[in-house]
Tab-separated table of N, CA and C in Angstrom:
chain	number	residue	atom	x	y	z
C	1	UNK	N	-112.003	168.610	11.385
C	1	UNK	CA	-112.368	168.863	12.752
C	1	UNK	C	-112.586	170.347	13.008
C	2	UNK	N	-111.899	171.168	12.209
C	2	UNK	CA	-112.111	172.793	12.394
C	2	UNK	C	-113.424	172.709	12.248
C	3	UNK	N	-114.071	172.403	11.071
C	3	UNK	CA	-115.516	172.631	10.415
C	3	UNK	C	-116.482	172.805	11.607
C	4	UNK	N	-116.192	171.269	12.382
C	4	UNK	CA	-116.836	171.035	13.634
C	4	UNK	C	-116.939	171.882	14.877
C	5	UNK	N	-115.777	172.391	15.023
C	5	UNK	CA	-115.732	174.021	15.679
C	5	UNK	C	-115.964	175.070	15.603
C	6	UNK	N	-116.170	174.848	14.413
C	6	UNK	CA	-116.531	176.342	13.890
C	6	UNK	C	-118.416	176.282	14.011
C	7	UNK	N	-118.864	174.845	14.380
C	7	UNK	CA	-120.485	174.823	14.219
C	7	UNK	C	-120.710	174.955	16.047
C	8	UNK	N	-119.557	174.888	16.643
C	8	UNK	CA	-119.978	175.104	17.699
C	8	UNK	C	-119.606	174.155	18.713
C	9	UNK	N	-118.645	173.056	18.512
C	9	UNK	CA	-118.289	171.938	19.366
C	9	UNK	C	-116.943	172.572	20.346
C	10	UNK	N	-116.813	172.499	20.791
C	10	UNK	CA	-115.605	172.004	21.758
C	10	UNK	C	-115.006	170.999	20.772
C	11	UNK	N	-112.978	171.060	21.458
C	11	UNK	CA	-112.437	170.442	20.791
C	11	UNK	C	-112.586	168.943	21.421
C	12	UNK	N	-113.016	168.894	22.529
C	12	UNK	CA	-113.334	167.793	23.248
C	12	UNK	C	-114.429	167.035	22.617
C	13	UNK	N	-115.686	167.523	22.557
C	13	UNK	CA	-116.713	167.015	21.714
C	13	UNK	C	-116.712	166.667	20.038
C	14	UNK	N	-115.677	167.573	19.716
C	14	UNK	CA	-115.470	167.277	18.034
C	14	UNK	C	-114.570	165.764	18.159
C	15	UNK	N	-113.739	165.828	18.973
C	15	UNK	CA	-112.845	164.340	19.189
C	15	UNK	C	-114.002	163.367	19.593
C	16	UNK	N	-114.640	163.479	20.344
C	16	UNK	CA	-115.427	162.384	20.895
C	16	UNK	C	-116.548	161.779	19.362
C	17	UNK	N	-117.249	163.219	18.915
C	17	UNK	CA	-118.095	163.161	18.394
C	17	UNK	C	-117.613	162.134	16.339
C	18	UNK	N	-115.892	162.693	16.115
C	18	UNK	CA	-115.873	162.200	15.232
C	18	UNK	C	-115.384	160.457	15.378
C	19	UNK	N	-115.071	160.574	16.446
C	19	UNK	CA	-114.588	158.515	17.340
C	19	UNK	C	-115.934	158.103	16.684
C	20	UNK	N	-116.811	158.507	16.848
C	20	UNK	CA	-117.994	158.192	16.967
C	20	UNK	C	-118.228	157.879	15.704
C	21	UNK	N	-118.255	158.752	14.480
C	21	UNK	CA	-118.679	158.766	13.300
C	21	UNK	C	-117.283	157.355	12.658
C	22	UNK	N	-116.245	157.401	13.698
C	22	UNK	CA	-114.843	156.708	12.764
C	22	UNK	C	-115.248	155.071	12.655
C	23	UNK	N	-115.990	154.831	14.306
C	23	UNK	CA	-115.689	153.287	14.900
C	23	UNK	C	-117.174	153.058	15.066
C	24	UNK	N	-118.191	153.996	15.163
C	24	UNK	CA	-119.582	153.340	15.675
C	24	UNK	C	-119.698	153.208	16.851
C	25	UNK	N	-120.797	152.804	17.389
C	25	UNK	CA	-121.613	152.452	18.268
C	25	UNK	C	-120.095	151.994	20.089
C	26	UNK	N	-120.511	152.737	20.884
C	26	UNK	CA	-119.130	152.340	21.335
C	26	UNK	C	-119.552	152.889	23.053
C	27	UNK	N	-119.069	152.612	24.047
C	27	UNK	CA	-119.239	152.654	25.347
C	27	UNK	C	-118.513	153.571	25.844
C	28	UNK	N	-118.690	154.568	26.847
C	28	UNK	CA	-117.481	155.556	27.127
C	28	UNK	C	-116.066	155.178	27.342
C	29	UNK	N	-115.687	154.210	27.683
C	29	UNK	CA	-114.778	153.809	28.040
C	29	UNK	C	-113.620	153.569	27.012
C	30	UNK	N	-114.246	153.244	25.590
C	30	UNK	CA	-113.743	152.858	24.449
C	30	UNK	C	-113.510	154.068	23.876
C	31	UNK	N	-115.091	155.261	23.934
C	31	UNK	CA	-114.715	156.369	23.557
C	31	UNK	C	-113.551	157.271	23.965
C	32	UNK	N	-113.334	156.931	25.006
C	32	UNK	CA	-112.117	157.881	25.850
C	32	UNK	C	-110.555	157.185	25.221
C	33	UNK	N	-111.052	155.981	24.578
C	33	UNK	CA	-109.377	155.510	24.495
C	33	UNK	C	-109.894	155.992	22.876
C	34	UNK	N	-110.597	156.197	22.166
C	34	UNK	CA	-110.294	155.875	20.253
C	34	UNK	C	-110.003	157.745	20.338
C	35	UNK	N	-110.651	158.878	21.236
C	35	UNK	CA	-110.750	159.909	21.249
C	35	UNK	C	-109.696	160.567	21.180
C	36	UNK	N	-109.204	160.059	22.183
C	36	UNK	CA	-107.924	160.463	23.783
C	36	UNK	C	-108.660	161.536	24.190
C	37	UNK	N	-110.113	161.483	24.690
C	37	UNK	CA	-109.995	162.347	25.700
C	37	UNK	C	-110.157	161.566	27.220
C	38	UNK	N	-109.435	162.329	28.123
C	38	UNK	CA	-109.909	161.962	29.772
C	38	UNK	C	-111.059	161.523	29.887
C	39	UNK	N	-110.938	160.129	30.556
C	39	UNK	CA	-111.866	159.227	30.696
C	39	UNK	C	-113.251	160.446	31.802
C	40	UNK	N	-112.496	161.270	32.696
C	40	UNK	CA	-112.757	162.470	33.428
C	40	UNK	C	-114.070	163.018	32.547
C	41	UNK	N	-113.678	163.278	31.260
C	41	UNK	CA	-114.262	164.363	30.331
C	41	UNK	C	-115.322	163.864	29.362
C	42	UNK	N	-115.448	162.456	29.328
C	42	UNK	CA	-116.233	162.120	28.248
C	42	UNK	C	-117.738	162.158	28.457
C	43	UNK	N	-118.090	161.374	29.747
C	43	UNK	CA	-119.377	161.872	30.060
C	43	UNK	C	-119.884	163.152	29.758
C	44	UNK	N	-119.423	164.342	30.635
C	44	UNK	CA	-120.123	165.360	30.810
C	44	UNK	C	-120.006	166.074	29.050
C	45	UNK	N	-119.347	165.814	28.399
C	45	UNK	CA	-119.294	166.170	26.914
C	45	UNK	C	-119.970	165.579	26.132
C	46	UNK	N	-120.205	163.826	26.400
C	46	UNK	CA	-121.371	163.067	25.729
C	46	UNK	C	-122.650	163.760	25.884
C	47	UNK	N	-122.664	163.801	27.477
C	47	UNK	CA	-124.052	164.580	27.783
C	47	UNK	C	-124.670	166.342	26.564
C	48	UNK	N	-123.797	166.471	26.782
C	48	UNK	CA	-123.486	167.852	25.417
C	48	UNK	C	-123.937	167.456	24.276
C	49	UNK	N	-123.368	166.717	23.607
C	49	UNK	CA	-123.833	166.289	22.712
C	49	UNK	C	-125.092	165.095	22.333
C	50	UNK	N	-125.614	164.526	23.382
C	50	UNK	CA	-126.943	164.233	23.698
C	50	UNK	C	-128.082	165.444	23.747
C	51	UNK	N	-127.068	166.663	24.200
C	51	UNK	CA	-128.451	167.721	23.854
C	51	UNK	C	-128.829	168.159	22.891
C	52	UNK	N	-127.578	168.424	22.398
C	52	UNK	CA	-127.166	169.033	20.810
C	52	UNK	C	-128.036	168.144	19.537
C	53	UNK	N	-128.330	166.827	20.064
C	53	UNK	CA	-129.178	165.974	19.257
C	53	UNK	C	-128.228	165.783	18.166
C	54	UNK	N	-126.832	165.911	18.550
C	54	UNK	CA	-126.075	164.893	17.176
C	54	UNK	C	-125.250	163.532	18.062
C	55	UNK	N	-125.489	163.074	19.220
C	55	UNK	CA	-124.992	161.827	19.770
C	55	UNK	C	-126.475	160.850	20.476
C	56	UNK	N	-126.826	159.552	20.457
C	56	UNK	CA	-127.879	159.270	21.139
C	56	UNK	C	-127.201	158.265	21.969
C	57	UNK	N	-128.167	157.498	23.121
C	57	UNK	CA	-127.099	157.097	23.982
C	57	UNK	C	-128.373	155.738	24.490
C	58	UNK	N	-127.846	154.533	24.508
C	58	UNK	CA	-128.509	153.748	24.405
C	58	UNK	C	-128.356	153.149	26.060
C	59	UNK	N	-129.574	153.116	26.821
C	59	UNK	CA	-128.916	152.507	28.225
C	59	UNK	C	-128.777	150.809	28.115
C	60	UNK	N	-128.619	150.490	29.321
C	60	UNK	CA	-128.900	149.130	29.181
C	60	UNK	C	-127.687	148.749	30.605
C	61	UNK	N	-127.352	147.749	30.889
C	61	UNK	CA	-126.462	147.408	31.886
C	61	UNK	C	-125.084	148.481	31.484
C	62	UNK	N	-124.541	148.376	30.010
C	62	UNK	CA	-123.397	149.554	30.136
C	62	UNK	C	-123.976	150.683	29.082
C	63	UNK	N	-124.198	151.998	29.268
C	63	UNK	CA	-124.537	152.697	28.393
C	63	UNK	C	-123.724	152.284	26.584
C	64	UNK	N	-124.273	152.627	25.616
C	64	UNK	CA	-123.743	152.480	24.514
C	64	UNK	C	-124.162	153.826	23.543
C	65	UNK	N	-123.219	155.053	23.142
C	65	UNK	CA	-123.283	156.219	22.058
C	65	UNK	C	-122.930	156.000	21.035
C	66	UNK	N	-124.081	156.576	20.353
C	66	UNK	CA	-123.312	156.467	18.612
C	66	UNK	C	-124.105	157.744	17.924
C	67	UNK	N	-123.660	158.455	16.561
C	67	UNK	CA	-124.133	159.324	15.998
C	67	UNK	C	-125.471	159.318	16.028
C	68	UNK	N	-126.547	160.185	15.621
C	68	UNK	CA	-127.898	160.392	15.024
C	68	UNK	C	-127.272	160.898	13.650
C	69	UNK	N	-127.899	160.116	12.220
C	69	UNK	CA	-127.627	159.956	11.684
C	69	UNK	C	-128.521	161.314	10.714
């Protein structure tokens, strides 16, 4: 997770971002519990990493994020 900080994440986004790489494809809600971050915090950090072009975010009735591979 350092590695990941050191490229420039937040420790918030390195948690979110490696949930991501651990469990797959997953809804914020799930992300906030596999993460532990504040359900508060995950959006606006997903969004981050939607820019960053290493998270993509699938809409649909419940959004769904998972890595860009």
């Amino acid at each position: 997770m350092e590695d990941l900080q050191k490229l420039g994440l937040s420790p918030y986004e390195t948690k979110i971002y490696v949930a991501l790489l651990k469990h797959g494809r997953m809804p914020a809600r799930e992300i906030a519990e596999q993460s532990k971050v504040p359900p508060t915090a995950v959006y606006p950090n997903l969004k981050k990493l939607v820019q960053k072009n290493l998270v993509q975010q699938y809409s649909g009735e419940v959004a769904f994020f998972e890595t860009i591979e």
